[in-house]
Short mmCIF file of C-alpha atoms and ligand atoms in Angstrom, two decimals:
data_model
loop_
_atom_site.label_atom_id
_atom_site.label_comp_id
_atom_site.label_asym_id
_atom_site.label_seq_id
_atom_site.Cartn_x
_atom_site.Cartn_y
_atom_site.Cartn_z
CA MET A 1 -21.80 -10.54 8.24
CA LYS A 2 -21.55 -8.14 11.73
CA ILE A 3 -20.31 -8.59 15.18
CA THR A 4 -23.00 -9.37 17.73
CA SER A 5 -21.58 -8.56 21.09
CA ALA A 6 -18.52 -9.42 22.87
CA GLU A 7 -17.16 -10.43 25.99
CA VAL A 8 -14.05 -10.08 28.38
CA PHE A 9 -13.05 -12.79 31.08
CA VAL A 10 -10.66 -11.89 33.55
CA GLY A 11 -8.68 -14.65 35.29
CA GLY A 12 -7.14 -18.36 35.04
CA PRO A 13 -5.22 -20.50 36.72
CA GLY A 14 -2.18 -18.94 38.52
CA LYS A 15 -2.48 -16.27 36.08
CA ASN A 16 -5.61 -13.55 35.22
CA TYR A 17 -5.79 -14.44 31.95
CA VAL A 18 -8.08 -11.42 29.64
CA THR A 19 -9.31 -13.35 26.63
CA LEU A 20 -11.70 -11.62 24.38
CA LYS A 21 -14.40 -13.33 23.42
CA ILE A 22 -16.34 -11.63 19.96
CA MET A 23 -19.69 -13.11 18.51
CA THR A 24 -21.21 -12.99 15.04
CA ASP A 25 -24.36 -12.86 14.02
CA ALA A 26 -23.46 -15.98 11.24
CA GLY A 27 -22.50 -18.16 14.73
CA ILE A 28 -19.06 -17.87 14.79
CA TYR A 29 -16.91 -16.84 17.37
CA GLY A 30 -12.65 -15.97 17.66
CA VAL A 31 -10.69 -15.73 20.89
CA GLY A 32 -8.01 -13.42 21.74
CA ASP A 33 -5.34 -12.94 24.69
CA ALA A 34 -4.98 -8.97 26.33
CA THR A 35 -3.02 -10.53 29.15
CA LEU A 36 -1.14 -7.49 30.31
CA ASN A 37 1.41 -8.98 32.86
CA THR A 38 1.08 -7.73 36.38
CA ARG A 39 -1.72 -4.62 34.86
CA GLU A 40 -4.79 -7.39 33.41
CA THR A 41 -7.46 -5.43 34.34
CA LEU A 42 -6.34 -2.10 32.44
CA PRO A 43 -6.85 -3.19 28.96
CA ALA A 44 -9.69 -5.15 30.19
CA ALA A 45 -11.88 -2.33 31.02
CA TYR A 46 -9.90 -0.13 27.95
CA LEU A 47 -11.21 -2.87 25.89
CA LYS A 48 -14.95 -3.08 28.06
CA ASP A 49 -15.99 0.76 28.39
CA TYR A 50 -14.13 1.91 24.29
CA LEU A 51 -13.39 -1.12 21.71
CA ILE A 52 -16.91 -3.17 22.52
CA PRO A 53 -19.09 -0.38 21.83
CA CYS A 54 -18.24 0.55 18.50
CA LEU A 55 -16.88 -2.83 17.70
CA ILE A 56 -20.60 -4.24 17.83
CA GLY A 57 -22.03 -4.02 13.63
CA MET A 58 -19.07 -3.64 12.62
CA ASP A 59 -18.00 -6.46 9.75
CA PRO A 60 -15.31 -9.52 11.42
CA ARG A 61 -13.82 -9.46 8.06
CA ASN A 62 -12.24 -6.73 7.67
CA SER A 63 -9.75 -7.05 10.42
CA GLU A 64 -7.53 -4.44 8.72
CA ASP A 65 -9.37 -1.65 8.30
CA ILE A 66 -10.70 -2.24 12.45
CA TRP A 67 -6.92 -2.28 13.21
CA GLN A 68 -6.18 0.83 11.46
CA TYR A 69 -9.97 2.62 13.08
CA PHE A 70 -8.68 1.19 16.66
CA TYR A 71 -5.10 2.45 16.63
CA ARG A 72 -5.35 5.42 13.66
CA GLY A 73 -8.35 6.58 15.19
CA ALA A 74 -7.69 7.36 18.47
CA TYR A 75 -5.72 10.26 19.64
CA PHE A 76 -3.42 8.89 22.10
CA ARG A 77 -1.67 6.06 20.65
CA ARG A 78 0.40 3.40 21.77
CA GLY A 79 1.33 2.33 24.88
CA PRO A 80 1.23 -1.63 26.43
CA VAL A 81 -2.49 -1.38 27.86
CA THR A 82 -4.12 0.25 24.14
CA MET A 83 -2.00 -2.58 22.56
CA ALA A 84 -2.56 -5.20 24.29
CA ALA A 85 -6.44 -4.27 24.06
CA ILE A 86 -6.36 -4.06 19.86
CA GLY A 87 -3.97 -7.16 19.86
CA ALA A 88 -6.76 -9.16 21.48
CA ILE A 89 -9.44 -7.69 18.98
CA ASP A 90 -6.63 -8.81 16.13
CA MET A 91 -6.27 -12.42 17.10
CA ALA A 92 -9.79 -12.95 17.58
CA LEU A 93 -10.54 -11.61 14.08
CA TRP A 94 -8.19 -13.41 12.67
CA ASP A 95 -9.30 -16.56 14.58
CA ILE A 96 -12.62 -16.17 13.03
CA LYS A 97 -11.40 -15.25 9.24
CA GLY A 98 -9.61 -18.79 9.34
CA LYS A 99 -12.86 -20.57 10.51
CA ILE A 100 -14.79 -18.44 7.95
CA ALA A 101 -12.09 -20.14 4.82
CA GLY A 102 -12.46 -23.28 7.11
CA LEU A 103 -8.35 -23.21 7.43
CA PRO A 104 -5.98 -22.81 10.34
CA VAL A 105 -5.12 -18.60 9.88
CA TYR A 106 -0.66 -20.00 8.82
CA GLN A 107 -2.46 -21.46 5.31
CA LEU A 108 -3.56 -17.32 5.29
CA PHE A 109 0.26 -16.00 6.11
CA GLY A 110 1.06 -18.37 2.47
CA GLY A 111 1.51 -21.46 4.21
CA LYS A 112 4.24 -23.72 6.08
CA SER A 113 8.10 -22.85 6.14
CA ARG A 114 8.24 -25.55 8.17
CA ASP A 115 6.78 -28.39 9.71
CA GLY A 116 7.73 -27.46 13.94
CA ALA A 117 8.86 -24.73 15.37
CA LEU A 118 12.28 -23.95 18.16
CA VAL A 119 11.93 -23.41 20.82
CA TYR A 120 13.81 -23.02 24.19
CA ALA A 121 12.47 -23.21 27.78
CA HIS A 122 14.06 -21.61 30.60
CA ALA A 123 16.99 -23.07 33.33
CA THR A 124 17.22 -21.09 36.15
CA GLY A 125 19.87 -22.26 39.62
CA ALA A 126 19.77 -20.60 42.95
CA ASN A 127 23.59 -20.98 42.37
CA LEU A 128 25.90 -22.78 39.63
CA ASP A 129 25.38 -27.64 40.55
CA ALA A 130 21.01 -26.66 40.30
CA LEU A 131 21.61 -24.43 37.30
CA LEU A 132 23.53 -27.17 35.21
CA ASP A 133 20.82 -30.17 36.67
CA THR A 134 17.89 -27.34 35.35
CA ILE A 135 19.66 -27.76 32.14
CA ALA A 136 20.69 -31.80 32.20
CA HIS A 137 16.77 -31.85 32.54
CA TYR A 138 15.45 -30.56 29.91
CA GLN A 139 17.75 -32.06 27.75
CA SER A 140 16.87 -35.02 28.74
CA LYS A 141 13.41 -34.00 27.25
CA GLY A 142 14.38 -33.28 24.18
CA TYR A 143 15.38 -29.51 24.76
CA LYS A 144 17.78 -28.13 22.09
CA ALA A 145 18.04 -24.68 23.22
CA VAL A 146 17.89 -23.37 27.32
CA ARG A 147 17.35 -20.36 28.52
CA VAL A 148 20.10 -19.94 31.49
CA GLN A 149 19.83 -17.73 34.75
CA CYS A 150 22.13 -18.65 37.67
CA GLY A 151 22.05 -17.44 41.16
CA ILE A 152 25.18 -14.54 41.52
CA PRO A 153 26.71 -16.21 44.96
CA ASP A 154 26.91 -13.09 47.66
CA MET A 155 24.34 -10.96 46.10
CA PRO A 156 22.02 -10.57 48.45
CA GLU A 157 18.53 -11.89 47.84
CA GLY A 158 20.81 -14.32 45.37
CA GLY A 159 19.43 -11.67 43.35
CA TYR A 160 18.45 -12.12 40.30
CA ALA A 161 15.62 -13.56 38.26
CA ILE A 162 15.70 -16.18 41.22
CA ALA A 163 13.56 -18.17 42.18
CA LYS A 164 12.62 -17.41 45.85
CA LYS A 165 15.20 -17.58 47.98
CA GLY A 166 17.19 -20.57 48.40
CA GLU A 167 14.83 -22.88 46.00
CA ASP A 168 16.02 -25.22 43.34
CA ALA A 169 13.69 -23.59 40.47
CA LYS A 170 13.10 -25.36 38.14
CA HIS A 171 11.30 -24.15 36.24
CA TYR A 172 11.96 -19.69 35.92
CA ILE A 173 8.38 -18.05 38.51
CA THR A 174 9.08 -15.24 38.95
CA ASP A 175 7.70 -14.36 42.53
CA PHE A 176 4.66 -12.72 42.30
CA GLY A 177 4.02 -10.94 45.21
CA LEU A 178 1.32 -9.91 46.92
CA MET A 179 3.68 -6.75 46.84
CA PRO A 180 6.39 -5.14 44.93
CA ASP A 181 8.95 -8.24 46.29
CA GLU A 182 12.13 -6.38 46.70
CA GLU A 183 15.67 -7.99 44.57
CA ILE A 184 19.36 -6.49 45.37
CA TRP A 185 21.32 -5.91 42.59
CA ASP A 186 25.31 -5.49 41.37
CA SER A 187 26.51 -5.48 37.85
CA GLU A 188 30.09 -6.01 38.82
CA LYS A 189 29.74 -9.29 41.13
CA TYR A 190 27.11 -10.33 38.38
CA LEU A 191 29.65 -9.50 35.32
CA LYS A 192 32.68 -11.07 37.23
CA TYR A 193 30.55 -14.25 38.02
CA MET A 194 28.71 -15.31 34.71
CA PRO A 195 31.81 -16.16 32.33
CA ILE A 196 31.93 -18.45 35.21
CA VAL A 197 28.58 -20.12 34.55
CA PHE A 198 28.87 -20.45 30.59
CA GLU A 199 32.15 -21.95 30.78
CA ARG A 200 31.17 -24.56 33.46
CA ILE A 201 27.90 -24.61 30.70
CA ARG A 202 29.87 -25.66 27.59
CA GLU A 203 32.14 -27.97 29.64
CA ARG A 204 29.33 -30.26 30.34
CA PHE A 205 26.25 -30.13 27.68
CA GLY A 206 29.73 -29.80 24.00
CA ALA A 207 29.30 -26.95 21.89
CA ASP A 208 25.96 -28.04 20.93
CA LEU A 209 23.33 -26.59 22.66
CA LYS A 210 21.25 -23.83 22.07
CA ILE A 211 22.49 -21.47 25.19
CA LEU A 212 20.83 -17.55 25.47
CA HIS A 213 21.03 -15.37 28.25
CA ASP A 214 18.50 -12.68 29.02
CA VAL A 215 20.17 -9.76 31.33
CA HIS A 216 17.21 -8.76 31.71
CA HIS A 217 17.78 -4.99 30.79
CA ARG A 218 19.84 -5.09 34.29
CA LEU A 219 23.44 -3.20 32.95
CA ARG A 220 24.95 0.21 30.81
CA PRO A 221 26.01 0.03 27.88
CA ARG A 222 28.85 0.65 28.21
CA GLU A 223 28.99 -2.96 30.37
CA ALA A 224 26.90 -5.28 28.14
CA ALA A 225 29.03 -4.06 25.17
CA ALA A 226 32.11 -5.10 27.67
CA PHE A 227 30.25 -8.99 28.73
CA GLY A 228 28.83 -9.34 25.10
CA LYS A 229 32.89 -9.56 24.00
CA GLU A 230 34.05 -11.41 27.09
CA ILE A 231 31.42 -13.86 26.78
CA GLU A 232 31.15 -14.20 22.50
CA LYS A 233 33.75 -18.18 23.01
CA TYR A 234 31.36 -19.49 24.65
CA ASN A 235 28.36 -18.53 21.38
CA LEU A 236 25.19 -18.02 22.83
CA PHE A 237 22.75 -18.09 20.71
CA TRP A 238 21.85 -14.69 22.04
CA MET A 239 22.43 -12.08 24.82
CA GLU A 240 18.51 -10.57 25.92
CA ASP A 241 17.46 -6.93 27.03
CA PRO A 242 21.78 -5.98 27.79
CA THR A 243 20.08 -2.19 28.55
CA PRO A 244 16.73 -0.86 29.06
CA ALA A 245 14.73 -0.61 25.43
CA ASP A 246 14.10 2.46 26.30
CA ASP A 247 17.36 4.06 24.75
CA GLN A 248 17.99 2.36 21.48
CA SER A 249 21.45 3.66 20.20
CA ALA A 250 22.28 2.32 23.21
CA LEU A 251 21.68 -1.17 21.22
CA LYS A 252 24.76 0.57 18.93
CA LEU A 253 27.42 1.10 21.51
CA ILE A 254 27.04 -2.67 22.03
CA ARG A 255 26.63 -3.73 18.55
CA HIS A 256 29.73 -2.72 18.14
CA HIS A 257 32.18 -3.82 20.43
CA THR A 258 30.33 -7.26 19.84
CA THR A 259 29.45 -10.14 17.78
CA VAL A 260 27.04 -11.90 20.22
CA PRO A 261 24.13 -12.10 19.44
CA ILE A 262 21.43 -9.71 20.69
CA ALA A 263 17.77 -10.04 21.42
CA ILE A 264 15.41 -7.07 22.52
CA GLY A 265 11.63 -6.17 22.66
CA GLU A 266 9.22 -8.05 25.04
CA VAL A 267 7.84 -4.73 26.31
CA PHE A 268 8.01 -3.33 22.78
CA ASN A 269 4.44 -2.65 21.84
CA SER A 270 4.53 -1.02 18.29
CA ILE A 271 6.97 -1.30 14.97
CA TRP A 272 8.25 1.66 16.24
CA ASP A 273 9.38 1.03 18.73
CA CYS A 274 11.84 -1.15 16.89
CA LYS A 275 12.47 0.40 13.77
CA THR A 276 15.63 2.32 15.02
CA MET A 277 17.77 -0.42 15.99
CA ILE A 278 15.77 -3.01 13.26
CA GLU A 279 16.93 -0.79 10.05
CA GLU A 280 20.59 0.11 11.27
CA GLU A 281 20.78 -3.70 11.58
CA TRP A 282 22.10 -3.11 15.13
CA ILE A 283 20.09 -6.55 16.65
CA ASP A 284 19.53 -9.96 16.17
CA PHE A 285 16.07 -11.18 17.12
CA ILE A 286 13.50 -9.59 17.43
CA ARG A 287 11.06 -10.88 20.64
CA VAL A 288 7.93 -8.43 20.62
CA SER A 289 4.44 -10.76 21.45
CA ALA A 290 1.32 -10.57 19.35
CA THR A 291 -0.42 -9.39 23.16
CA TYR A 292 1.64 -6.48 23.21
CA ALA A 293 2.48 -5.66 20.30
CA GLY A 294 -0.68 -4.95 18.63
CA GLY A 295 -1.72 -8.69 17.67
CA ILE A 296 -1.12 -10.69 14.48
CA THR A 297 -1.81 -7.77 12.15
CA HIS A 298 0.96 -5.68 13.72
CA VAL A 299 3.41 -8.25 14.67
CA LYS A 300 3.62 -9.67 11.17
CA ARG A 301 4.07 -6.01 9.77
CA ILE A 302 7.02 -5.84 12.24
CA VAL A 303 7.74 -9.71 10.91
CA GLU A 304 8.70 -8.75 7.63
CA LEU A 305 10.15 -5.34 8.28
CA ALA A 306 12.68 -7.03 10.12
CA ALA A 307 13.24 -9.96 7.67
CA LEU A 308 14.65 -6.70 5.20
CA HIS A 309 17.87 -6.41 7.22
CA ASN A 310 18.38 -10.57 8.50
CA VAL A 311 16.70 -10.07 12.40
CA ARG A 312 15.15 -12.92 12.95
CA THR A 313 11.87 -13.52 14.94
CA GLY A 314 11.99 -14.51 18.72
CA PHE A 315 8.39 -14.10 20.03
CA HIS A 316 8.08 -13.62 23.85
CA GLY A 317 5.88 -16.40 25.15
CA ALA A 318 6.49 -15.94 29.34
CA PRO A 319 3.68 -17.93 31.53
CA SER A 320 1.12 -14.89 31.57
CA HIS A 321 0.80 -15.19 27.39
CA SER A 322 -2.43 -17.48 27.86
CA PRO A 323 -2.72 -20.21 25.12
CA ILE A 324 -4.82 -18.20 22.81
CA SER A 325 -1.41 -15.60 22.26
CA MET A 326 0.55 -18.66 21.65
CA ALA A 327 -0.87 -20.26 19.33
CA ALA A 328 -1.18 -16.21 17.27
CA GLN A 329 1.95 -16.48 17.21
CA ALA A 330 2.84 -20.51 16.76
CA HIS A 331 1.19 -19.46 12.98
CA LEU A 332 3.48 -16.78 12.46
CA ASN A 333 6.61 -18.90 13.63
CA ALA A 334 4.82 -21.86 10.66
CA TRP A 335 5.05 -19.16 8.22
CA ALA A 336 7.87 -16.68 9.24
CA PRO A 337 10.68 -16.72 6.34
CA ASN A 338 13.08 -15.31 9.24
CA PHE A 339 11.35 -17.46 12.07
CA GLY A 340 13.86 -17.50 14.65
CA ILE A 341 13.10 -19.28 18.18
CA GLN A 342 10.39 -19.54 20.10
CA GLU A 343 10.05 -19.04 24.32
CA TYR A 344 7.77 -21.35 25.59
CA LEU A 345 6.20 -21.54 28.98
CA VAL A 346 2.88 -21.46 28.72
CA LEU A 347 1.01 -23.49 31.94
CA GLY A 348 0.68 -26.24 30.84
CA THR A 349 -1.23 -27.28 33.18
CA LYS A 350 -4.64 -29.49 33.14
CA GLU A 351 -6.70 -26.21 34.39
CA CYS A 352 -5.05 -24.34 31.88
CA GLY A 353 -5.49 -27.24 29.41
CA ALA A 354 -9.65 -27.27 30.09
CA LEU A 355 -9.80 -23.51 30.16
CA PHE A 356 -8.17 -23.12 26.01
CA PRO A 357 -8.66 -26.48 24.54
CA SER A 358 -6.49 -27.02 21.72
CA GLN A 359 -4.94 -29.25 19.66
CA HIS A 360 -1.64 -28.02 19.33
CA SER A 361 1.38 -29.84 20.91
CA MET A 362 4.92 -29.41 21.97
CA GLU A 363 7.29 -32.94 21.35
CA ASN A 364 11.41 -32.69 21.53
CA GLY A 365 11.32 -29.08 22.26
CA MET A 366 9.28 -28.06 18.74
CA PHE A 367 6.03 -26.19 19.00
CA TYR A 368 3.68 -27.26 16.51
CA VAL A 369 1.13 -25.73 14.90
CA SER A 370 -2.77 -27.99 14.53
CA ASP A 371 -4.35 -27.63 11.19
CA THR A 372 -8.11 -26.46 13.17
CA PRO A 373 -9.67 -23.94 11.23
CA GLY A 374 -9.20 -20.17 12.98
CA LEU A 375 -6.59 -20.12 16.01
CA GLY A 376 -7.17 -23.16 16.51
CA VAL A 377 -7.24 -22.38 20.68
CA ASP A 378 -10.70 -22.54 22.78
CA PHE A 379 -12.48 -20.86 25.66
CA ASP A 380 -14.51 -23.24 28.00
CA GLU A 381 -17.02 -20.31 29.33
CA THR A 382 -18.01 -23.07 32.32
CA GLU A 383 -14.50 -23.76 33.14
CA ALA A 384 -13.39 -19.16 33.55
CA LYS A 385 -16.21 -19.60 35.94
CA ARG A 386 -13.93 -21.30 37.73
CA TYR A 387 -11.63 -17.78 38.17
CA SER A 388 -11.33 -14.56 39.52
CA PHE A 389 -8.83 -11.91 39.45
CA ASP A 390 -6.13 -11.97 41.82
CA ARG A 391 -3.86 -8.58 42.13
CA ARG A 392 0.09 -9.85 41.88
CA TYR A 393 3.20 -7.40 41.19
CA HIS A 394 6.16 -8.10 39.16
CA PRO A 395 9.14 -7.48 41.34
CA ILE A 396 10.86 -4.05 42.08
CA VAL A 397 14.70 -3.82 42.07
CA ARG A 398 17.26 -1.84 43.51
CA LEU A 399 21.24 -1.67 43.88
CA GLU A 400 23.46 -1.99 47.35
CA ASP A 401 23.56 1.22 48.08
CA GLY A 402 19.24 1.72 47.20
CA THR A 403 18.51 3.17 44.25
CA MET A 404 15.97 1.94 42.21
CA TRP A 405 17.46 -0.06 39.21
CA ASN A 406 16.02 -1.65 36.47
CA TYR A 407 13.49 -4.81 36.48
MG1 MG B 1 13.00 -11.07 28.85
#
């Protein structure tokens, strides 16, 4: 069996999805997702200019060797561009493998460990009352776990992971501007206000709601340690990205001061980015994704390392992940003995469903993987013709005195 051609498409409804389609001489094809949010054309170019010419003629069944060929075989390894491109190839090869076997991909890992996978939604409020209403909205739809983000009073621009000024956001939507939007951040105001937010949430929704919160890399290690200690009594499901991930040992300081569960890793690209914090057991959840961390082959390896150290999964699932990478993660979630939770924010629009037809389903805050052979997601090339690349940026963050800070 041989790979005969591969094509990359960039575009989609509201997102620049980067979709790879690999064709074989057996008439079977596979699809993969290389969407590197706000830098989408780069993995697309890396695929077209460097990887696809090598892929032609390879046996698609040798997904491990092909992964090693593109990772180990490259002099300059790792990084989000490279790993998103390799990840898309890897997903497509697993899709092909499943179709050859006539089995959903999770069966090739060892079958299901559970029927439904717990997911969490994003509840964001420009202020506390708006946040509480948004949580109630998700609870009424059956969600058991919600990520809560709240506008901070007196924070310039509303400050923090919030939809455009003053809007009562029903979903977490970063403002992806034509040029980078600017947010102003003040850690002192945030640290004073967030415990009040958790207090009010527990008062209104009781002890059972699973509360997640994303610090979005905004704190210094000592601040994050003190914050974690202060909010222990609210029993969060996790505190996410307390500090920037570049410094793994910062997690050690946080861990030694608080029992609040720590989740990190959505910007990690390889097992080497998370190795120390997993082996030292400084974290509770690993947040890598099939797109940014080299596809199913590599993420599965990370999950297995994590399982040795009581670290559970909590894969990234921002709207920039196309239904293809979300399906790849859904198969891993169905299998992983150390599954924790899945972030799930696919743009569930009619247009998105038409571009990526699938039988996967969501019900009462649980994701159910379909039994269609392969990844269980298709890609409609006719629909794809409606879309083209549209450059967008994440916001940037500054402190009040103008100092650049971490988004
Ligand atoms: Mg996050």
